[in-house]
XYZ file of C-alpha atoms in Angstrom:
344
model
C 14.695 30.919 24.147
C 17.154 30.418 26.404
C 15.330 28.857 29.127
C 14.980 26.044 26.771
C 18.229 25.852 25.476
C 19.366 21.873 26.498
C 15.983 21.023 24.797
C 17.119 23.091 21.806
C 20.605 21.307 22.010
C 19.208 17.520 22.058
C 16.537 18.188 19.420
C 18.832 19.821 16.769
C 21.684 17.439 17.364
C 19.288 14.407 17.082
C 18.442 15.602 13.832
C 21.764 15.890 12.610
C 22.682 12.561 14.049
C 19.614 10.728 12.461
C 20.469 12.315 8.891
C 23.738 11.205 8.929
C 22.800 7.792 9.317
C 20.206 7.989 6.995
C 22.195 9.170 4.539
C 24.553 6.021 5.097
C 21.781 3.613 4.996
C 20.784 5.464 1.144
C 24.521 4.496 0.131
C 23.873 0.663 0.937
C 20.525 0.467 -0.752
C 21.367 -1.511 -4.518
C 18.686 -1.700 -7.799
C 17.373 0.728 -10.086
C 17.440 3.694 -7.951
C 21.187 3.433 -6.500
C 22.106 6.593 -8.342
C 19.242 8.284 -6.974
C 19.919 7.349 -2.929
C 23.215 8.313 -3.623
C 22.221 11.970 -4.986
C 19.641 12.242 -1.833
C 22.550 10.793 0.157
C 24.917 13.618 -0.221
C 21.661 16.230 -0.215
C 21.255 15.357 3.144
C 25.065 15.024 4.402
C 25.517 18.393 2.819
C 22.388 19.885 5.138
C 23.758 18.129 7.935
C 27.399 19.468 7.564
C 25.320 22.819 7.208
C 22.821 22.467 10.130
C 26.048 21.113 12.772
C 27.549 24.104 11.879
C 24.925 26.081 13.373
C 24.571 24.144 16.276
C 28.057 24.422 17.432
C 28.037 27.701 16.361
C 24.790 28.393 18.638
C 25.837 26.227 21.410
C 29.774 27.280 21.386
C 31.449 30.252 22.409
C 34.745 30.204 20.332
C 33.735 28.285 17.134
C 37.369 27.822 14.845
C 36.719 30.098 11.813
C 37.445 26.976 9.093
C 34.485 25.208 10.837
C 32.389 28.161 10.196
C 33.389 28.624 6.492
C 32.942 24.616 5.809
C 29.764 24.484 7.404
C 28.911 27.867 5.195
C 30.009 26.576 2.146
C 28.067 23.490 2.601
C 24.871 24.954 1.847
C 25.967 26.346 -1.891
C 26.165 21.804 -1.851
C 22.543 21.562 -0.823
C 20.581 23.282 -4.041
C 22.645 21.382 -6.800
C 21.917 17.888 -4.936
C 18.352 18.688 -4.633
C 17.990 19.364 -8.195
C 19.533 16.612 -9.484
C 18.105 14.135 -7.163
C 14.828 15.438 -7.810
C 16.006 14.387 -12.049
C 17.109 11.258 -11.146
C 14.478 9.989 -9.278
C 11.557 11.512 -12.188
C 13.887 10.554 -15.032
C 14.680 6.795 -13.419
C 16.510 5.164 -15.832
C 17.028 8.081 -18.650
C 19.215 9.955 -16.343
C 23.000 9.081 -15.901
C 25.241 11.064 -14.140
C 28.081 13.148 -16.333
C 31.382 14.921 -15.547
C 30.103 18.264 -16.302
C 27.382 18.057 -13.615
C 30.140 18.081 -11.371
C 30.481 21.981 -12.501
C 27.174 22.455 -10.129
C 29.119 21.744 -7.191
C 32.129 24.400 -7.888
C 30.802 27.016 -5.574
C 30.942 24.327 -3.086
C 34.468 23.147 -3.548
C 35.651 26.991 -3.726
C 34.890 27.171 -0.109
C 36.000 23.779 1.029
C 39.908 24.868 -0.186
C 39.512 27.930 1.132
C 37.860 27.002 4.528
C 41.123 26.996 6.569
C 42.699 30.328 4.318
C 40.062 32.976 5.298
C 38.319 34.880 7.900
C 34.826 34.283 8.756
C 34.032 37.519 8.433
C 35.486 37.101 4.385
C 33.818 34.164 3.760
C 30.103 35.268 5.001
C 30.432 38.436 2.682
C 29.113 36.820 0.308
C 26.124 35.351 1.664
C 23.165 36.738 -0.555
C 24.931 35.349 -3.557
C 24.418 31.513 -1.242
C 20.598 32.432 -0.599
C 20.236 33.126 -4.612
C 21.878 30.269 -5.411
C 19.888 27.894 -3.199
C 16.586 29.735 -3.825
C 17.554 29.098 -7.600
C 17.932 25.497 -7.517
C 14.833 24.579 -5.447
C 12.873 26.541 -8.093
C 14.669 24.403 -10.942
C 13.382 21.237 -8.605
C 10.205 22.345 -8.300
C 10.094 23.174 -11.867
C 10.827 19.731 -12.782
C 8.571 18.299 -10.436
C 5.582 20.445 -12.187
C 6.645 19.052 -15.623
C 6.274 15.535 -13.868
C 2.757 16.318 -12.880
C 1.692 16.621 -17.052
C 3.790 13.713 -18.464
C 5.611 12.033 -15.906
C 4.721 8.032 -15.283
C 5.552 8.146 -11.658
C 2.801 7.099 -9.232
C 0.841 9.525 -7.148
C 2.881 9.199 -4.104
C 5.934 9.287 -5.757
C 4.988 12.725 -7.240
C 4.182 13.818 -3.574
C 7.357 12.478 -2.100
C 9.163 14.880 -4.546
C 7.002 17.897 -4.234
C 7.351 17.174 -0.293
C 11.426 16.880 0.114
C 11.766 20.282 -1.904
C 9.285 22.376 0.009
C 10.826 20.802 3.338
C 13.950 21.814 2.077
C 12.494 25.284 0.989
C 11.520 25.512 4.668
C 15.207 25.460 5.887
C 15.920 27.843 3.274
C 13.674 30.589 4.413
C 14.498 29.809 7.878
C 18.116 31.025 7.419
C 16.858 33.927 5.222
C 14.473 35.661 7.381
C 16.665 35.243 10.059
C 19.374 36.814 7.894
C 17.134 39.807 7.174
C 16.108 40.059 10.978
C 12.752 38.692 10.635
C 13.434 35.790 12.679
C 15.193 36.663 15.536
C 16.443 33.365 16.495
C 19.196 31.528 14.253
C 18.845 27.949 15.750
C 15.534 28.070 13.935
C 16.756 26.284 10.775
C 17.963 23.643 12.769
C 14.890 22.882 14.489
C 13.232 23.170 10.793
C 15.495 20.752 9.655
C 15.401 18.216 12.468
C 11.591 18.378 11.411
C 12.084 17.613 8.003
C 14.597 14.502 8.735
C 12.398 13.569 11.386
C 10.047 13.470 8.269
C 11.976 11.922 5.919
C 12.432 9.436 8.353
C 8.983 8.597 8.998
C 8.465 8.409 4.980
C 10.734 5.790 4.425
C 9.762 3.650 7.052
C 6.075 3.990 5.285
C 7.428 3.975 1.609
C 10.491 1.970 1.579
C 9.363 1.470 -1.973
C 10.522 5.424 -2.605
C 14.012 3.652 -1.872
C 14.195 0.058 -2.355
C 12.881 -0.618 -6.030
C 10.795 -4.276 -5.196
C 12.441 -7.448 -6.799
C 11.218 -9.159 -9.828
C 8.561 -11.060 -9.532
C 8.811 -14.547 -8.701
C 7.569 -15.710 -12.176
C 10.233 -14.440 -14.347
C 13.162 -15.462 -12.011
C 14.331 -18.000 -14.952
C 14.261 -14.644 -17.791
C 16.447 -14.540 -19.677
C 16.465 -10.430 -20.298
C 19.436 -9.144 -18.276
C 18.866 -6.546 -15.589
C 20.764 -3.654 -18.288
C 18.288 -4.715 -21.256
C 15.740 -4.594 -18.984
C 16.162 -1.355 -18.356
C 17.068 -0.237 -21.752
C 13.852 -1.832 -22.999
C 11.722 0.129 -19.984
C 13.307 3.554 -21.675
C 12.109 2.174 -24.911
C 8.778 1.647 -23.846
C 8.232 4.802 -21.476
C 9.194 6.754 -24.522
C 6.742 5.269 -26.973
C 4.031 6.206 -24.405
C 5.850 9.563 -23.639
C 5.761 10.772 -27.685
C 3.356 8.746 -29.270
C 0.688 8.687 -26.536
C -0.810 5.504 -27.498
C -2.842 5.249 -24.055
C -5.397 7.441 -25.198
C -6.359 4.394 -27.507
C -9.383 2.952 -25.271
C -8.764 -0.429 -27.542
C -5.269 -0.579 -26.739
C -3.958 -4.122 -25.886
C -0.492 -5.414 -24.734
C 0.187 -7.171 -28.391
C -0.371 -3.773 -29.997
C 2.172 -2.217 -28.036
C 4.170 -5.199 -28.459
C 3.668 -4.813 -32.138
C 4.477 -1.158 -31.674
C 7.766 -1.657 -30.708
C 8.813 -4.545 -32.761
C 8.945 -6.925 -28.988
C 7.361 -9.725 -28.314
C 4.356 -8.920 -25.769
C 5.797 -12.005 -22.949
C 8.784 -8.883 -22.982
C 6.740 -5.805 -22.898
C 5.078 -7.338 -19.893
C 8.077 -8.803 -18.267
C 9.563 -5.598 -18.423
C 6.720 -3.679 -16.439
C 6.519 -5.646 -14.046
C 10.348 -6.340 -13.475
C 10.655 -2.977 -13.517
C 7.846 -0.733 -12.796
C 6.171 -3.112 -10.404
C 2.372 -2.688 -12.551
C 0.873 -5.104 -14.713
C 0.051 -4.158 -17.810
C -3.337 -2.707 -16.976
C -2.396 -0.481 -14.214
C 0.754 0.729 -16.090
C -1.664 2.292 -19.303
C -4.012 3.200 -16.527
C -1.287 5.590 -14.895
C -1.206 7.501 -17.713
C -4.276 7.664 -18.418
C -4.837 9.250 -15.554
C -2.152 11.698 -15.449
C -3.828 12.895 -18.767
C -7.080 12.876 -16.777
C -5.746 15.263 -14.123
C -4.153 17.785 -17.114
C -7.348 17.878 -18.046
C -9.290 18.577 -15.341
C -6.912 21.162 -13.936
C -7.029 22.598 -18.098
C -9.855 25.877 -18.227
C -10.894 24.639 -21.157
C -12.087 21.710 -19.690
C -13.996 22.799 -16.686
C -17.336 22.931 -19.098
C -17.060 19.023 -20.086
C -18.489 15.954 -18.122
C -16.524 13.884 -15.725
C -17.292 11.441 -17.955
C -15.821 13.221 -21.848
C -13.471 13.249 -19.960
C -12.659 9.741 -19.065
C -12.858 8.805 -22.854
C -10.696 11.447 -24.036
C -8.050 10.008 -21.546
C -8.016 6.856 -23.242
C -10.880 5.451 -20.767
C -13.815 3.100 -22.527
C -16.215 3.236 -19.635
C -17.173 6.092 -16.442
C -17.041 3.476 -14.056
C -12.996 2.272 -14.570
C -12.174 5.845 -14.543
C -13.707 6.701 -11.484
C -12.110 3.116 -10.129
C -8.770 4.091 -11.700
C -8.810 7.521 -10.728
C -9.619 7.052 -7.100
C -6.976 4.044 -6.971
C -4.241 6.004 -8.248
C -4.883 9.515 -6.176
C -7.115 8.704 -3.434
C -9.924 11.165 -4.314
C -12.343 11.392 -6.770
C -12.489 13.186 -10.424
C -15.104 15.446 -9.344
C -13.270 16.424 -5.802
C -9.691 16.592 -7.982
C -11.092 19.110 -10.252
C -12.970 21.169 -7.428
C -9.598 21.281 -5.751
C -7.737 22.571 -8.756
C -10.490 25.032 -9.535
C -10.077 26.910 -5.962
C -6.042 26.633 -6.174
């Protein structure tokens, strides 16, 4: 390993370098997923303060002590961030930020005071408690990301973009504990796992800018009258009707029923979708029909009925749109989804 050691130094660093500035182009993006970039923002920052810290202390002989505790404490920053990006972005516009999520980051601020106070040797003492604590949070993420999979209205991708970021950052996370219990004998590993993961990241939003960047209205409603706050207000109104009430599973169902549903008048219901979800009406039932489709296909119970009882007990009225829909929205068919859930 240390033959290679300027390659080790230039690939690390880049990673920490191209974080940083990805995390300052999240903080200028605007629209309905600010709160969201911003969340992800400081995720990242936080592994970057973590993953410099090991470079300099890898690459330097006489790291200060208060650089070592910062960059420490840094990663009890990385697990809370994770988790509540990982809300944000599934719960769009129901989640807003409170105070007492601030209580999350305590752990973190503990060790930021007392960076410049203590030893090294005091501050790494109690490490374990870190690992649990990170380990802890990217199983709340991933437990959130599950419930997504059954009733979530996020598209396919988005779902995989999720899943993706937390077992990236799980990778870092084992890195540093196997390496703390002498498995892995080298401890610039988890910052060569991380500049893989940015380098990642990187590539995904270059591909899915939409992850980020929510796309403007369309064209057609730029004289609406709905402000951007009602908009959204009326979008949590809607998602929730489909959320409790299910009324997707209807194969009849028909924009002025919903409209009637919810006491709106169906020009809204649809100018709200597509202001704000970026579907048309069609597409936007269709999404969850087919995340019904897929709890049912991965469901036991199920594995006995046709491709097709299927389809109509998802709220389908014909085998051919399903297997349309279906493929459209996951990029693989019914039968190969199920076969594929059957051998996981």
């Amino acid at each position: 390993m240390e033959k290679y050691r300027e390659i080790l130094l230039v690939l690390s660093s880049l990673g920490v370098l191209e974080s940083i500035f990805f995390g300052l182009y999240l903080l200028t993006i605007q629209g309905e997923r600010k709160l969201a970039n911003r969340l992800l923002s400081i995720l990242i920052f936080a592994l970057a303060l973590r993953i410099g810290k090991s470079v300099l202390l890898y690459f330097s002989d006489d790291l200060p002590d208060h650089i070592r505790n910062f960059g420490l404490g840094a990663k009890l920053a990385i697990g809370p961030a994770l988790y509540l990006y990982v809300r944000a972005f599934i719960e769009q516009q129901r989640f807003r930020f409170r105070a007492v999520y601030l209580l999350h980051f305590v752990p973190f601020f503990i060790y930021a005071l007392i960076a410049a106070y203590v030893s090294n040797h005091t501050a790494f003492a109690p490490y374990r408690f870190i690992l649990l604590q990170f380990f802890i949070y990217l199983i709340l993420a991933l437990g959130h990301w599950r419930q997504a999979l059954q009733s979530s209205s996020l598209q396919p991708h988005e779902l995989r973009w999720v899943r993706n970021l937390t077992l990236g950052i799980f990778l870092v996370w084992l890195s540093y504990t196997l390496h703390y219990v002498r498995v892995l004998p080298y401890y610039i590993t988890g910052a060569l796992m991380y500049s893989i993961v940015v380098y990642g990241l990187i590539y995904v939003a270059l591909k899915r800018n939409s992850l980020f960047v929510v796309t403007p209205a369309p064209e057609k409603y730029k004289n609406s009258k709905i402000a951007q706050d009602k908009s959204q207000d009326l979008l949590e109104q809607i998602l929730t009707f489909f959320d409790t009430e299910q009324p997707f599973l209807d194969p009849g169902l028909t924009l002025d029923k919903v409209a009637q549903k919810l006491h709106l008048a169906p020009r809204t219901v649809s100018q709200v979708i597509n202001e704000q979800r970026q579907q048309n009406f069609s597409d936007f039932i269709n999404t969850y029909r087919i995340g019904q489709a897929q709890v049912l296909l991965r469901d036991a119970r199920y594995h006995q009925h046709t491709i097709a009882s299927i389809a109509y007990e998802s709220g389908f009225n014909s085998l051919s749109a399903f297997n349309t829909a279906f493929k459209k929205n996951t990029q693989t068919t019914p039968s190969a989804f199920r076969k594929l859930a059957k051998s996981g």
